[in-house]
Amino acid sequence: MAEEIQNENQPEIEIGDTVQINKGQEKGEKAKVIAVYTNSVAVELNRKMKNGTLARTVINHSKYDKVN
């Protein structure tokens, strides 16, 4: 029964989904999910770093909303 409760708490998010960040330094930005973890997701932001790669960060599940 404990396993069922854990599954209900995890968001239905997959690699490739787009999320909107609603807390923290990147508030208001949209990002693409590149990895899903137990308590967070890793995302690529829509801004480039000095070396030309997209910026990446890890966000807690409570700090973003899934965008359709």
Tab-separated table of N, CA, C and O in Angstrom:
chain	number	residue	atom	x	y	z
A	1	MET	N	0.819	-1.186	0.000
A	1	MET	CA	0.000	0.000	0.000
A	1	MET	C	0.872	1.262	0.000
A	1	MET	O	0.510	2.256	-0.573
A	2	ALA	N	2.015	1.216	0.641
A	2	ALA	CA	2.908	2.377	0.666
A	2	ALA	C	3.396	2.720	-0.730
A	2	ALA	O	3.577	3.885	-1.054
A	3	GLU	N	3.589	1.715	-1.582
A	3	GLU	CA	4.032	1.962	-2.947
A	3	GLU	C	2.996	2.743	-3.737
A	3	GLU	O	3.331	3.607	-4.532
A	4	GLU	N	1.714	2.466	-3.515
A	4	GLU	CA	0.645	3.178	-4.212
A	4	GLU	C	0.631	4.654	-3.836
A	4	GLU	O	0.457	5.505	-4.685
A	5	ILE	N	0.864	4.961	-2.578
A	5	ILE	CA	0.883	6.348	-2.123
A	5	ILE	C	2.044	7.100	-2.767
A	5	ILE	O	1.891	8.217	-3.217
A	6	GLN	N	3.213	6.483	-2.850
A	6	GLN	CA	4.363	7.129	-3.474
A	6	GLN	C	4.089	7.421	-4.937
A	6	GLN	O	4.444	8.461	-5.441
A	7	ASN	N	3.453	6.511	-5.662
A	7	ASN	CA	3.156	6.718	-7.072
A	7	ASN	C	2.173	7.857	-7.290
A	7	ASN	O	2.249	8.557	-8.275
A	8	GLU	N	1.248	8.051	-6.362
A	8	GLU	CA	0.269	9.131	-6.477
A	8	GLU	C	0.939	10.491	-6.302
A	8	GLU	O	0.534	11.468	-6.909
A	9	ASN	N	1.986	10.590	-5.477
A	9	ASN	CA	2.647	11.852	-5.202
A	9	ASN	C	3.577	12.291	-6.322
A	9	ASN	O	3.900	13.462	-6.441
A	10	GLN	N	4.047	11.379	-7.148
A	10	GLN	CA	4.974	11.732	-8.207
A	10	GLN	C	4.210	12.316	-9.385
A	10	GLN	O	3.183	11.787	-9.799
A	11	PRO	N	4.687	13.416	-9.941
A	11	PRO	CA	4.004	14.029	-11.078
A	11	PRO	C	4.154	13.180	-12.330
A	11	PRO	O	5.106	12.408	-12.459
A	12	GLU	N	3.215	13.321	-13.239
A	12	GLU	CA	3.276	12.594	-14.495
A	12	GLU	C	4.072	13.430	-15.491
A	12	GLU	O	3.511	14.135	-16.327
A	13	ILE	N	5.367	13.380	-15.387
A	13	ILE	CA	6.264	14.160	-16.231
A	13	ILE	C	7.234	13.202	-16.901
A	13	ILE	O	7.636	12.214	-16.309
A	14	GLU	N	7.554	13.476	-18.160
A	14	GLU	CA	8.454	12.609	-18.907
A	14	GLU	C	9.540	13.441	-19.567
A	14	GLU	O	9.393	14.659	-19.741
A	15	ILE	N	10.599	12.784	-19.982
A	15	ILE	CA	11.675	13.450	-20.702
A	15	ILE	C	11.108	14.035	-21.990
A	15	ILE	O	10.336	13.392	-22.694
A	16	GLY	N	11.452	15.273	-22.276
A	16	GLY	CA	10.965	15.953	-23.463
A	16	GLY	C	9.789	16.878	-23.205
A	16	GLY	O	9.447	17.702	-24.047
A	17	ASP	N	9.132	16.753	-22.052
A	17	ASP	CA	8.027	17.648	-21.696
A	17	ASP	C	8.544	19.055	-21.439
A	17	ASP	O	9.709	19.257	-21.111
A	18	THR	N	7.666	20.032	-21.583
A	18	THR	CA	8.003	21.419	-21.292
A	18	THR	C	7.360	21.811	-19.969
A	18	THR	O	6.199	21.491	-19.724
A	19	VAL	N	8.123	22.488	-19.128
A	19	VAL	CA	7.620	22.951	-17.838
A	19	VAL	C	7.842	24.455	-17.708
A	19	VAL	O	8.729	25.012	-18.347
A	20	GLN	N	6.995	25.087	-16.893
A	20	GLN	CA	7.186	26.494	-16.575
A	20	GLN	C	7.585	26.580	-15.113
A	20	GLN	O	6.896	26.063	-14.241
A	21	ILE	N	8.702	27.236	-14.851
A	21	ILE	CA	9.241	27.357	-13.497
A	21	ILE	C	8.477	28.452	-12.772
A	21	ILE	O	8.310	29.558	-13.290
A	22	ASN	N	7.973	28.145	-11.560
A	22	ASN	CA	7.168	29.129	-10.844
A	22	ASN	C	7.776	29.579	-9.519
A	22	ASN	O	7.158	30.330	-8.781
A	23	LYS	N	9.000	29.141	-9.215
A	23	LYS	CA	9.698	29.598	-8.012
A	23	LYS	C	11.188	29.623	-8.282
A	23	LYS	O	11.695	28.897	-9.113
A	24	GLY	N	11.885	30.479	-7.569
A	24	GLY	CA	13.335	30.507	-7.654
A	24	GLY	C	13.877	31.539	-8.624
A	24	GLY	O	13.151	32.397	-9.131
A	25	GLN	N	15.152	31.438	-8.902
A	25	GLN	CA	15.855	32.414	-9.727
A	25	GLN	C	15.353	32.432	-11.165
A	25	GLN	O	15.348	33.469	-11.812
A	26	GLU	N	14.916	31.298	-11.690
A	26	GLU	CA	14.450	31.199	-13.074
A	26	GLU	C	12.930	31.341	-13.191
A	26	GLU	O	12.333	30.922	-14.176
A	27	LYS	N	12.281	31.929	-12.216
A	27	LYS	CA	10.830	32.062	-12.188
A	27	LYS	C	10.303	32.666	-13.490
A	27	LYS	O	10.818	33.669	-13.980
A	28	GLY	N	9.278	32.022	-14.060
A	28	GLY	CA	8.643	32.515	-15.269
A	28	GLY	C	9.205	31.934	-16.555
A	28	GLY	O	8.596	32.043	-17.610
A	29	GLU	N	10.352	31.270	-16.484
A	29	GLU	CA	10.965	30.704	-17.684
A	29	GLU	C	10.366	29.349	-18.007
A	29	GLU	O	9.924	28.618	-17.130
A	30	LYS	N	10.372	29.009	-19.301
A	30	LYS	CA	9.967	27.682	-19.738
A	30	LYS	C	11.227	26.890	-20.028
A	30	LYS	O	12.227	27.435	-20.473
A	31	ALA	N	11.156	25.580	-19.760
A	31	ALA	CA	12.329	24.729	-19.915
A	31	ALA	C	11.907	23.344	-20.384
A	31	ALA	O	10.783	22.911	-20.161
A	32	LYS	N	12.841	22.647	-21.019
A	32	LYS	CA	12.614	21.293	-21.516
A	32	LYS	C	13.211	20.291	-20.536
A	32	LYS	O	14.363	20.421	-20.127
A	33	VAL	N	12.442	19.266	-20.163
A	33	VAL	CA	12.893	18.243	-19.220
A	33	VAL	C	13.884	17.315	-19.914
A	33	VAL	O	13.607	16.798	-20.995
A	34	ILE	N	15.062	17.127	-19.292
A	34	ILE	CA	16.067	16.228	-19.859
A	34	ILE	C	16.299	14.997	-18.985
A	34	ILE	O	16.884	14.027	-19.446
A	35	ALA	N	15.825	15.015	-17.717
A	35	ALA	CA	15.927	13.858	-16.831
A	35	ALA	C	14.914	14.004	-15.704
A	35	ALA	O	14.652	15.111	-15.235
A	36	VAL	N	14.340	12.876	-15.282
A	36	VAL	CA	13.367	12.873	-14.192
A	36	VAL	C	13.940	12.072	-13.039
A	36	VAL	O	14.402	10.951	-13.225
A	37	TYR	N	13.930	12.666	-11.852
A	37	TYR	CA	14.423	12.019	-10.644
A	37	TYR	C	13.279	11.877	-9.651
A	37	TYR	O	12.175	12.379	-9.881
A	38	THR	N	13.529	11.239	-8.519
A	38	THR	CA	12.498	10.998	-7.513
A	38	THR	C	11.891	12.297	-6.992
A	38	THR	O	10.677	12.435	-6.923
A	39	ASN	N	12.722	13.269	-6.634
A	39	ASN	CA	12.224	14.513	-6.037
A	39	ASN	C	12.420	15.738	-6.908
A	39	ASN	O	12.130	16.848	-6.481
A	40	SER	N	12.938	15.563	-8.125
A	40	SER	CA	13.243	16.718	-8.963
A	40	SER	C	13.356	16.324	-10.424
A	40	SER	O	13.259	15.145	-10.771
A	41	VAL	N	13.557	17.336	-11.267
A	41	VAL	CA	13.811	17.117	-12.692
A	41	VAL	C	14.993	17.982	-13.116
A	41	VAL	O	15.212	19.052	-12.570
A	42	ALA	N	15.740	17.512	-14.092
A	42	ALA	CA	16.803	18.310	-14.700
A	42	ALA	C	16.222	18.903	-15.971
A	42	ALA	O	15.526	18.224	-16.731
A	43	VAL	N	16.479	20.207	-16.205
A	43	VAL	CA	15.898	20.892	-17.357
A	43	VAL	C	16.954	21.698	-18.102
A	43	VAL	O	17.975	22.077	-17.540
A	44	GLU	N	16.679	21.952	-19.384
A	44	GLU	CA	17.478	22.848	-20.213
A	44	GLU	C	16.682	24.127	-20.392
A	44	GLU	O	15.554	24.097	-20.874
A	45	LEU	N	17.260	25.238	-20.010
A	45	LEU	CA	16.603	26.532	-20.133
A	45	LEU	C	16.777	27.074	-21.549
A	45	LEU	O	17.630	26.613	-22.305
A	46	ASN	N	15.991	28.066	-21.905
A	46	ASN	CA	16.040	28.653	-23.239
A	46	ASN	C	17.014	29.822	-23.329
A	46	ASN	O	16.762	30.790	-24.016
A	47	ARG	N	18.131	29.722	-22.611
A	47	ARG	CA	19.169	30.752	-22.729
A	47	ARG	C	20.514	30.074	-22.845
A	47	ARG	O	20.730	28.999	-22.307
A	48	LYS	N	21.394	30.720	-23.569
A	48	LYS	CA	22.709	30.135	-23.813
A	48	LYS	C	23.737	30.679	-22.835
A	48	LYS	O	23.673	31.822	-22.412
A	49	MET	N	24.695	29.837	-22.530
A	49	MET	CA	25.814	30.232	-21.686
A	49	MET	C	26.906	30.813	-22.583
A	49	MET	O	26.785	30.813	-23.804
A	50	LYS	N	27.982	31.307	-22.000
A	50	LYS	CA	29.060	31.931	-22.764
A	50	LYS	C	29.688	30.985	-23.775
A	50	LYS	O	30.119	31.399	-24.837
A	51	ASN	N	29.712	29.676	-23.476
A	51	ASN	CA	30.333	28.719	-24.387
A	51	ASN	C	29.372	28.231	-25.481
A	51	ASN	O	29.730	27.377	-26.280
A	52	GLY	N	28.146	28.741	-25.515
A	52	GLY	CA	27.197	28.416	-26.575
A	52	GLY	C	26.230	27.291	-26.266
A	52	GLY	O	25.332	27.019	-27.049
A	53	THR	N	26.398	26.615	-25.133
A	53	THR	CA	25.472	25.542	-24.773
A	53	THR	C	24.284	26.116	-24.002
A	53	THR	O	24.369	27.204	-23.426
A	54	LEU	N	23.186	25.370	-23.991
A	54	LEU	CA	22.013	25.802	-23.239
A	54	LEU	C	22.261	25.612	-21.746
A	54	LEU	O	22.874	24.627	-21.321
A	55	ALA	N	21.768	26.547	-20.956
A	55	ALA	CA	21.905	26.470	-19.503
A	55	ALA	C	21.038	25.332	-18.977
A	55	ALA	O	19.951	25.074	-19.492
A	56	ARG	N	21.516	24.640	-17.956
A	56	ARG	CA	20.795	23.532	-17.345
A	56	ARG	C	20.708	23.738	-15.842
A	56	ARG	O	21.579	24.352	-15.249
A	57	THR	N	19.641	23.196	-15.244
A	57	THR	CA	19.487	23.259	-13.797
A	57	THR	C	18.596	22.120	-13.336
A	57	THR	O	17.941	21.467	-14.143
A	58	VAL	N	18.555	21.898	-12.033
A	58	VAL	CA	17.698	20.883	-11.428
A	58	VAL	C	16.646	21.596	-10.598
A	58	VAL	O	16.951	22.520	-9.848
A	59	ILE	N	15.380	21.170	-10.745
A	59	ILE	CA	14.264	21.842	-10.088
A	59	ILE	C	13.430	20.824	-9.318
A	59	ILE	O	13.111	19.756	-9.843
A	60	ASN	N	13.052	21.163	-8.099
A	60	ASN	CA	12.183	20.342	-7.272
A	60	ASN	C	10.803	20.253	-7.918
A	60	ASN	O	10.347	21.202	-8.543
A	61	HIS	N	10.114	19.122	-7.739
A	61	HIS	CA	8.799	18.926	-8.346
A	61	HIS	C	7.790	20.002	-7.943
A	61	HIS	O	6.890	20.323	-8.709
A	62	SER	N	7.917	20.582	-6.769
A	62	SER	CA	6.953	21.580	-6.308
A	62	SER	C	7.189	22.961	-6.910
A	62	SER	O	6.385	23.862	-6.716
A	63	LYS	N	8.270	23.145	-7.667
A	63	LYS	CA	8.635	24.475	-8.161
A	63	LYS	C	8.388	24.671	-9.654
A	63	LYS	O	8.899	25.591	-10.251
A	64	TYR	N	7.592	23.789	-10.264
A	64	TYR	CA	7.269	23.966	-11.681
A	64	TYR	C	5.889	23.421	-11.987
A	64	TYR	O	5.306	22.678	-11.193
A	65	ASP	N	5.341	23.833	-13.125
A	65	ASP	CA	4.080	23.321	-13.634
A	65	ASP	C	4.304	22.803	-15.038
A	65	ASP	O	5.040	23.407	-15.820
A	66	LYS	N	3.650	21.719	-15.384
A	66	LYS	CA	3.761	21.156	-16.719
A	66	LYS	C	2.987	22.015	-17.701
A	66	LYS	O	1.874	22.446	-17.418
A	67	VAL	N	3.576	22.291	-18.870
A	67	VAL	CA	2.936	23.078	-19.918
A	67	VAL	C	2.478	22.100	-20.993
A	67	VAL	O	3.222	21.220	-21.398
A	68	ASN	N	1.237	22.254	-21.451
A	68	ASN	CA	0.723	21.349	-22.490
A	68	ASN	C	1.291	21.615	-23.823
A	68	ASN	O	1.634	22.509	-24.343
